[in-house]
Short mmCIF file of C-alpha atoms and ligand atoms in Angstrom, two decimals:
data_model
loop_
_atom_site.label_atom_id
_atom_site.label_comp_id
_atom_site.label_asym_id
_atom_site.label_seq_id
_atom_site.Cartn_x
_atom_site.Cartn_y
_atom_site.Cartn_z
CA MET A 258 -0.02 25.18 -2.64
CA ARG A 259 -2.90 22.90 -0.78
CA LEU A 260 -4.57 20.37 -2.12
CA LEU A 261 -7.66 18.30 -1.33
CA ALA A 262 -6.66 14.64 -1.82
CA ILE A 263 -9.28 11.84 -2.44
CA GLU A 264 -8.62 8.25 -2.62
CA THR A 265 -11.03 5.56 -3.22
CA SER A 266 -9.06 2.49 -5.09
CA CYS A 267 -10.09 0.17 -2.87
CA ASP A 268 -11.58 -0.87 0.51
CA GLU A 269 -10.18 2.79 2.53
CA THR A 270 -12.53 5.96 2.01
CA ALA A 271 -9.86 8.40 2.82
CA VAL A 272 -9.69 12.57 2.17
CA ALA A 273 -6.83 14.72 3.30
CA VAL A 274 -5.85 18.36 3.05
CA VAL A 275 -2.03 18.97 2.67
CA SER A 276 -0.05 21.86 1.81
CA LYS A 277 3.28 22.90 0.74
CA LYS A 278 3.95 25.15 3.99
CA ASN A 279 2.05 23.00 6.87
CA GLY A 280 2.46 19.19 5.46
CA VAL A 281 -0.37 17.24 6.22
CA GLU A 282 -3.32 19.37 7.69
CA SER A 283 -6.08 16.42 8.02
CA SER A 284 -6.08 12.73 6.98
CA LEU A 285 -9.29 11.20 7.42
CA VAL A 286 -9.83 7.09 6.56
CA ALA A 287 -13.21 5.57 6.76
CA SER A 288 -12.03 2.05 6.82
CA GLN A 289 -14.56 -0.56 5.79
CA ILE A 290 -12.82 -3.44 7.30
CA HIS A 291 -16.39 -4.79 8.71
CA LEU A 292 -18.29 -4.28 6.07
CA HIS A 293 -15.99 -7.13 4.04
CA GLN A 294 -15.32 -8.94 7.01
CA PRO A 295 -18.26 -11.38 6.82
CA PHE A 296 -17.06 -12.16 3.33
CA GLY A 297 -13.24 -12.95 3.91
CA GLY A 298 -12.27 -10.18 0.95
CA VAL A 299 -13.16 -6.95 -0.71
CA VAL A 300 -16.65 -6.78 -2.45
CA PRO A 301 -16.73 -4.49 -5.03
CA GLU A 302 -19.76 -3.56 -4.65
CA VAL A 303 -20.09 -2.95 -0.90
CA ALA A 304 -17.05 -0.85 -1.65
CA CYS A 305 -18.52 1.37 -3.95
CA ARG A 306 -21.81 2.13 -2.09
CA ALA A 307 -19.73 2.75 1.07
CA HIS A 308 -17.25 4.94 -0.70
CA GLN A 309 -20.52 7.23 -1.78
CA GLU A 310 -21.58 7.33 1.29
CA TRP A 311 -18.22 8.30 3.09
CA LEU A 312 -16.84 11.19 0.46
CA PRO A 313 -19.16 14.02 1.26
CA ARG A 314 -18.98 13.22 4.97
CA LEU A 315 -15.35 13.38 5.22
CA VAL A 316 -14.81 16.06 2.76
CA LYS A 317 -16.87 18.32 5.01
CA GLN A 318 -15.08 16.59 7.95
CA SER A 319 -11.53 17.83 6.88
CA LEU A 320 -13.02 21.47 6.36
CA SER A 321 -14.56 21.92 9.59
CA ASP A 322 -11.91 20.53 11.57
CA THR A 323 -8.98 22.36 9.99
CA GLY A 324 -11.27 25.53 9.53
CA ILE A 325 -9.82 25.68 6.26
CA THR A 326 -12.56 27.01 3.42
CA PRO A 327 -12.82 25.72 -0.18
CA ALA A 328 -11.41 29.72 -1.36
CA GLU A 329 -8.06 28.28 0.30
CA ILE A 330 -7.71 25.00 -1.36
CA ASP A 331 -6.04 25.55 -5.25
CA GLY A 332 -7.06 21.84 -6.60
CA ILE A 333 -8.07 18.92 -5.73
CA ALA A 334 -5.53 15.31 -6.11
CA VAL A 335 -7.64 12.00 -6.57
CA THR A 336 -6.29 8.68 -7.29
CA ARG A 337 -6.91 7.26 -10.64
CA GLY A 338 -5.45 3.75 -10.59
CA PRO A 339 -4.66 0.97 -10.03
CA GLY A 340 -7.83 -0.32 -8.43
CA LEU A 341 -11.21 -1.50 -8.50
CA ILE A 342 -12.47 0.12 -11.22
CA GLY A 343 -16.02 0.57 -9.69
CA ALA A 344 -14.28 2.31 -6.58
CA LEU A 345 -11.97 4.32 -9.06
CA LEU A 346 -14.58 5.76 -10.58
CA VAL A 347 -16.45 6.43 -7.73
CA GLY A 348 -14.06 8.71 -6.67
CA LEU A 349 -12.94 10.59 -9.63
CA SER A 350 -16.69 11.44 -10.39
CA PHE A 351 -16.92 13.22 -6.90
CA ALA A 352 -13.61 14.93 -7.49
CA ARG A 353 -15.12 15.85 -10.77
CA GLY A 354 -17.60 17.12 -9.33
CA LEU A 355 -15.98 19.06 -6.75
CA ALA A 356 -13.62 20.65 -8.70
CA TRP A 357 -16.12 21.95 -11.14
CA GLY A 358 -18.42 23.54 -8.27
CA TRP A 359 -15.29 24.57 -6.45
CA GLN A 360 -14.28 25.72 -10.00
CA LYS A 361 -11.04 24.59 -8.87
CA PRO A 362 -8.03 22.09 -11.33
CA TRP A 363 -7.29 18.64 -10.56
CA VAL A 364 -4.71 16.37 -11.11
CA GLY A 365 -4.55 12.46 -11.11
CA ILE A 366 -2.74 10.39 -9.32
CA ASN A 367 -0.96 6.89 -9.37
CA HIS A 368 -1.78 4.99 -5.91
CA LEU A 369 1.85 3.43 -6.01
CA GLU A 370 3.36 6.56 -6.37
CA GLY A 371 1.16 7.58 -3.45
CA HIS A 372 2.42 4.86 -1.53
CA ILE A 373 5.86 5.97 -2.66
CA ALA A 374 5.37 9.19 -1.30
CA SER A 375 4.50 8.09 2.25
CA LEU A 376 8.48 8.37 2.82
CA ASP A 377 8.13 11.92 2.33
CA LEU A 378 6.06 11.81 5.48
CA SER A 379 8.35 10.24 7.60
CA ASP A 380 10.52 12.14 9.86
CA PRO A 381 12.54 13.57 8.38
CA PRO A 382 11.54 13.02 5.25
CA PHE A 383 13.39 10.06 3.36
CA ASP A 384 14.37 11.52 -0.23
CA PRO A 385 15.30 9.41 -2.90
CA PRO A 386 17.54 8.39 -4.68
CA TYR A 387 16.22 4.78 -3.16
CA VAL A 388 15.20 1.26 -3.99
CA ALA A 389 11.39 0.82 -2.87
CA LEU A 390 9.66 -2.39 -1.90
CA LEU A 391 5.82 -1.83 -2.35
CA ALA A 392 4.20 -4.44 -0.29
CA SER A 393 -0.06 -3.81 -0.12
CA GLY A 394 -2.56 -6.41 -0.92
CA GLY A 395 -2.71 -6.06 -4.71
CA HIS A 396 1.30 -5.00 -5.11
CA THR A 397 4.70 -6.41 -4.60
CA ASP A 398 6.84 -4.70 -6.47
CA PHE A 399 10.52 -3.10 -6.70
CA PHE A 400 11.10 0.71 -7.57
CA HIS A 401 14.43 2.17 -7.92
CA VAL A 402 13.59 5.89 -7.79
CA ASP A 403 16.10 8.59 -8.38
CA PRO A 404 16.63 12.41 -7.01
CA ASP A 405 14.61 13.97 -10.01
CA TRP A 406 11.93 11.74 -8.84
CA HIS A 407 11.72 9.52 -12.14
CA ILE A 408 10.03 5.66 -10.99
CA ARG A 409 12.01 2.64 -12.41
CA PHE A 410 10.16 -0.47 -12.16
CA LEU A 411 12.71 -3.14 -11.60
CA GLY A 412 10.17 -6.37 -11.10
CA GLY A 413 7.49 -7.39 -8.61
CA THR A 414 4.72 -10.00 -8.28
CA LEU A 415 4.36 -12.45 -10.93
CA ASP A 416 0.72 -13.40 -9.16
CA ASP A 417 -0.51 -13.14 -5.71
CA ALA A 418 0.91 -10.06 -3.95
CA ALA A 419 2.37 -10.42 -0.49
CA GLY A 420 -0.71 -8.76 1.36
CA GLU A 421 -3.28 -10.71 -0.55
CA ALA A 422 -1.23 -13.95 0.04
CA PHE A 423 -1.97 -13.18 4.09
CA ASP A 424 -5.14 -12.65 3.48
CA LYS A 425 -5.70 -15.76 1.53
CA VAL A 426 -3.96 -17.77 4.82
CA ALA A 427 -5.34 -15.85 7.30
CA HIS A 428 -8.61 -17.26 5.44
CA LEU A 429 -7.76 -20.63 5.42
CA LEU A 430 -6.45 -20.82 9.26
CA GLN A 431 -10.00 -19.10 9.78
CA LEU A 432 -7.90 -15.79 11.66
CA GLY A 433 -10.00 -13.66 10.37
CA TYR A 434 -9.80 -10.36 7.91
CA PRO A 435 -7.24 -8.33 7.16
CA GLY A 436 -4.91 -11.23 7.04
CA GLY A 437 -1.64 -9.18 7.85
CA PRO A 438 -2.67 -8.26 10.97
CA VAL A 439 -4.20 -11.12 12.36
CA ILE A 440 -1.50 -13.35 10.65
CA GLU A 441 1.29 -11.14 12.64
CA LYS A 442 -0.70 -11.30 16.16
CA ALA A 443 -1.29 -15.27 15.98
CA ALA A 444 2.76 -15.17 15.05
CA GLY A 445 3.61 -13.02 18.14
CA ASN A 446 1.58 -15.96 20.27
CA HIS A 447 4.12 -18.61 19.18
CA HIS A 448 7.38 -19.07 20.43
CA GLY A 449 9.44 -22.49 19.58
CA PRO A 450 10.56 -24.15 16.30
CA ILE A 451 8.49 -23.39 12.87
CA HIS A 452 8.05 -25.38 9.79
CA ASP A 453 10.75 -24.30 6.86
CA PHE A 454 9.11 -23.93 4.05
CA PRO A 455 11.33 -23.01 0.87
CA ILE A 456 11.61 -19.54 0.37
CA PRO A 457 9.58 -18.76 -2.79
CA MET A 458 11.73 -17.86 -6.05
CA SER A 459 15.38 -17.73 -3.85
CA GLY A 460 17.07 -19.49 -6.52
CA HIS A 461 15.77 -16.80 -9.47
CA ARG A 462 18.10 -13.97 -10.27
CA GLY A 463 16.33 -10.33 -10.40
CA CYS A 464 13.67 -9.09 -8.02
CA ASN A 465 10.53 -11.00 -9.01
CA ILE A 466 8.33 -12.67 -7.11
CA SER A 467 5.47 -14.99 -6.61
CA PHE A 468 3.78 -16.32 -3.33
CA SER A 469 0.99 -19.06 -5.04
CA GLY A 470 3.47 -21.73 -4.21
CA LEU A 471 3.52 -20.83 -0.79
CA LYS A 472 0.01 -20.51 -0.15
CA THR A 473 -0.46 -24.02 -1.86
CA ALA A 474 2.37 -25.31 0.59
CA VAL A 475 0.67 -23.90 3.55
CA ALA A 476 -2.93 -25.23 2.22
CA LEU A 477 -1.51 -28.80 2.04
CA ALA A 478 0.64 -28.65 4.98
CA VAL A 479 -2.35 -27.57 7.01
CA GLU A 480 -4.85 -30.45 5.15
CA LYS A 481 -2.24 -33.07 5.94
CA GLU A 482 -1.57 -32.63 9.50
CA GLY A 483 -5.33 -32.95 9.87
CA ASN A 484 -7.35 -30.31 11.82
CA ALA A 485 -4.49 -28.13 12.13
CA ILE A 486 -6.54 -25.14 13.55
CA ARG A 487 -8.87 -27.93 15.88
CA ASN A 488 -5.48 -28.76 17.28
CA GLY A 489 -4.80 -25.09 18.06
CA GLN A 490 -2.07 -24.97 15.51
CA ALA A 491 -2.92 -21.54 13.44
CA ALA A 492 -0.10 -20.04 15.18
CA TYR A 493 2.47 -22.54 14.45
CA TRP A 494 1.38 -22.29 10.73
CA ALA A 495 1.27 -18.44 10.98
CA ALA A 496 4.16 -18.07 12.49
CA SER A 497 6.08 -20.60 9.66
CA PHE A 498 4.24 -18.34 6.91
CA GLN A 499 4.97 -15.13 7.93
CA ARG A 500 8.73 -15.93 8.31
CA CYS A 501 9.26 -17.06 4.75
CA VAL A 502 6.96 -14.21 3.58
CA ILE A 503 9.41 -11.91 4.95
CA MET A 504 12.33 -13.78 4.13
CA ALA A 505 11.34 -13.86 0.37
CA LEU A 506 10.63 -10.00 0.74
CA VAL A 507 13.92 -9.21 2.02
CA LYS A 508 15.92 -11.61 -0.29
CA LYS A 509 14.46 -9.40 -2.95
CA LEU A 510 15.01 -6.00 -1.83
CA GLU A 511 18.30 -7.49 -1.08
CA ALA A 512 18.28 -8.41 -5.22
CA ALA A 513 16.94 -5.40 -6.10
CA ALA A 514 19.56 -2.86 -3.88
CA ASP A 515 22.12 -4.74 -5.49
CA MET A 516 20.43 -4.69 -9.14
CA VAL A 517 21.12 -0.78 -9.46
CA GLY A 518 23.88 -0.42 -7.15
CA CYS A 519 21.80 1.45 -4.32
CA SER A 520 22.27 1.32 -0.61
CA ARG A 521 19.26 3.29 0.47
CA VAL A 522 16.17 0.88 0.72
CA ALA A 523 12.81 1.54 1.70
CA ILE A 524 9.93 -0.26 2.67
CA VAL A 525 5.87 0.97 1.62
CA GLY A 526 2.54 -0.01 1.84
CA GLY A 527 0.42 -2.38 4.10
CA VAL A 528 2.42 -4.99 4.32
CA ALA A 529 5.05 -2.17 5.55
CA ALA A 530 3.54 -2.07 8.90
CA ASN A 531 4.83 -5.64 9.77
CA ARG A 532 7.03 -5.86 12.45
CA LEU A 533 9.13 -8.81 11.41
CA LEU A 534 9.73 -7.13 8.08
CA ARG A 535 10.66 -3.60 9.47
CA ASP A 536 13.06 -5.15 12.39
CA THR A 537 14.57 -7.64 9.39
CA VAL A 538 15.20 -4.99 6.82
CA ALA A 539 16.55 -2.71 10.08
CA SER A 540 18.98 -5.53 10.91
CA LEU A 541 19.99 -6.02 6.86
CA ALA A 542 20.74 -2.49 6.87
CA GLU A 543 23.55 -2.87 9.60
CA LYS A 544 25.11 -5.75 7.79
CA HIS A 545 24.91 -3.99 4.29
CA GLY A 546 25.35 -0.43 5.45
CA TRP A 547 22.11 0.82 4.03
CA GLU A 548 20.03 3.93 4.60
CA VAL A 549 16.49 2.81 5.07
CA GLY A 550 13.41 4.67 5.21
CA VAL A 551 10.15 3.31 6.29
CA ALA A 552 6.56 4.66 5.76
CA PRO A 553 5.25 5.99 8.90
CA MET A 554 2.83 3.32 10.93
CA LYS A 555 -0.31 5.56 10.27
CA TYR A 556 0.82 6.05 5.97
CA CYS A 557 1.65 2.32 5.28
CA GLY A 558 -2.14 1.23 4.74
CA ASP A 559 -4.33 3.35 2.39
CA ASN A 560 -4.91 6.96 3.10
CA ALA A 561 -5.28 10.19 0.90
CA ALA A 562 -2.32 12.57 2.73
CA MET A 563 0.20 10.16 0.57
CA ILE A 564 -1.93 11.12 -2.81
CA GLY A 565 -1.56 14.90 -1.65
CA VAL A 566 2.28 14.60 -1.13
CA ALA A 567 2.59 12.51 -4.33
CA ALA A 568 0.03 15.22 -6.54
CA LEU A 569 2.26 17.91 -4.25
CA ARG A 570 5.63 16.57 -6.34
CA HIS A 571 3.83 15.52 -9.69
CA LEU A 572 2.34 19.13 -10.37
CA GLU A 573 5.76 20.39 -10.09
CA GLN A 574 7.21 18.57 -13.02
CA ARG A 575 3.83 17.62 -14.65
CA GLY A 576 1.02 19.96 -14.16
CA TRP A 577 -2.62 19.97 -13.76
CA SER A 578 -4.51 17.43 -15.54
CA SER A 579 -6.99 17.52 -18.31
CA PRO A 580 -10.63 17.80 -17.52
CA ASP A 581 -11.42 14.52 -19.27
CA LEU A 582 -8.80 12.59 -17.12
CA ASP A 583 -10.06 8.69 -16.31
CA ALA A 584 -9.43 6.09 -14.16
CA ASP A 585 -7.37 3.20 -15.18
CA PRO A 586 -7.82 -0.18 -12.82
CA ARG A 587 -4.04 -1.02 -14.38
CA LEU A 588 -2.22 2.17 -14.45
CA PHE A 589 1.49 1.03 -14.69
CA LEU A 590 4.04 2.94 -12.45
CA GLY A 591 7.47 3.44 -13.62
CA GLU A 592 9.75 3.86 -17.09
CA GLU A 593 10.46 0.25 -17.54
O1 KG4 B 91 -1.58 -0.83 0.82
P1 KG4 B 91 -3.14 -1.43 1.53
O2 KG4 B 91 -3.47 -0.96 2.70
O3 KG4 B 91 -4.08 -1.53 0.16
C1 KG4 B 91 -3.47 -1.89 -1.14
O4 KG4 B 91 -2.93 -1.27 -1.49
O5 KG4 B 91 -3.73 -2.76 -1.10
O6 KG4 B 91 -2.46 -3.13 2.18
C2 KG4 B 91 -3.34 -4.09 2.61
C3 KG4 B 91 -2.55 -5.36 2.74
C4 KG4 B 91 -3.49 -6.03 3.05
O7 KG4 B 91 -3.29 -7.28 1.93
C5 KG4 B 91 -3.36 -6.65 4.65
O8 KG4 B 91 -3.19 -8.17 5.06
C6 KG4 B 91 -1.89 -5.85 4.69
O9 KG4 B 91 -1.54 -5.23 3.69
N1 KG4 B 91 -1.09 -5.22 5.82
C7 KG4 B 91 -0.11 -6.17 6.67
C8 KG4 B 91 -0.27 -5.76 7.64
N2 KG4 B 91 -0.56 -4.69 7.89
C9 KG4 B 91 -1.76 -4.69 6.62
N3 KG4 B 91 0.28 -7.34 5.97
C10 KG4 B 91 1.44 -8.33 6.88
N4 KG4 B 91 1.24 -7.34 8.29
C11 KG4 B 91 1.14 -6.22 9.05
N5 KG4 B 91 1.25 -6.21 10.12
ZN1 ZN B 92 -2.51 0.68 -1.34
#
């Protein structure tokens, strides 16, 4: 089984070819960061236009890079949600055209399931059962995945997602976009004491989480200190904020693992690229005797390889999608 996979849920245009036999044969990602940078966040119309422009180019390139012909592809996998509706529709319409033109079946994939499936791409693959933290620009969710790939939602973001908080605080500190990598870099330049922000929702049971209070606390603290940025204090605030977010995430990961009595835990999504998060989870693993799975660095952010491997699993259990498959910007993942 070999699939051509397409991902356009937000601001990365991505195409991959994956097969059961060879794994990832091609994975191309056209980043739109430079297009959205001037606005400090993703502009949906700009994203849609860039997806339209890039999709045909990337498909052509992945076929020519691999020497694979359409005849050697068994079907198309495409992200159908959650995400920006316009961006999803561009990907879905393109996939529909390709499936029709090449006379292939297609399968719609949940973007979040794709992020979880990025654990199949670690070496060696990290197999369920596990509790997974999915931390990205739009989600901070905890899932339990059982060996049959049944996924249960355990709790998650009540408002801002972790990545979104990184993006907004980076904007506030005038560090640039996207926020995660620039805050991580600025924090790395800070040595010495940091500001102790209260860890969000640490007094609450369960694994629901919220970052909007922390975001406001950072904004107020920065304002109170006068012009913190002009005073060269951005690194201090970046380090303080980053520590607080990571502590909140790992506390809730502990709560999620406790909740289902599972000692296998995993981190996936754009924020899983964060070094402090990876290191903190590794040290907790020693403390709790956890086995830990971490998405490979290059598959933390949005990509189509993860959509392809999720589709390979999906097809074994649920088969191809019907021709009238539609995009769903609020697509839910899990059985509650
Ligand atoms: O998974 P992803 O590429 O897209 C979504 O599905 O949202 O995640 C993007 C998010 C952005 O908010 C970005 O700031 C964050 O992941 N991110 C990071 C890091 N790299 C990317 N957050 C913290 N530390 C990082 N190193
Ligand atoms: Zn994502």
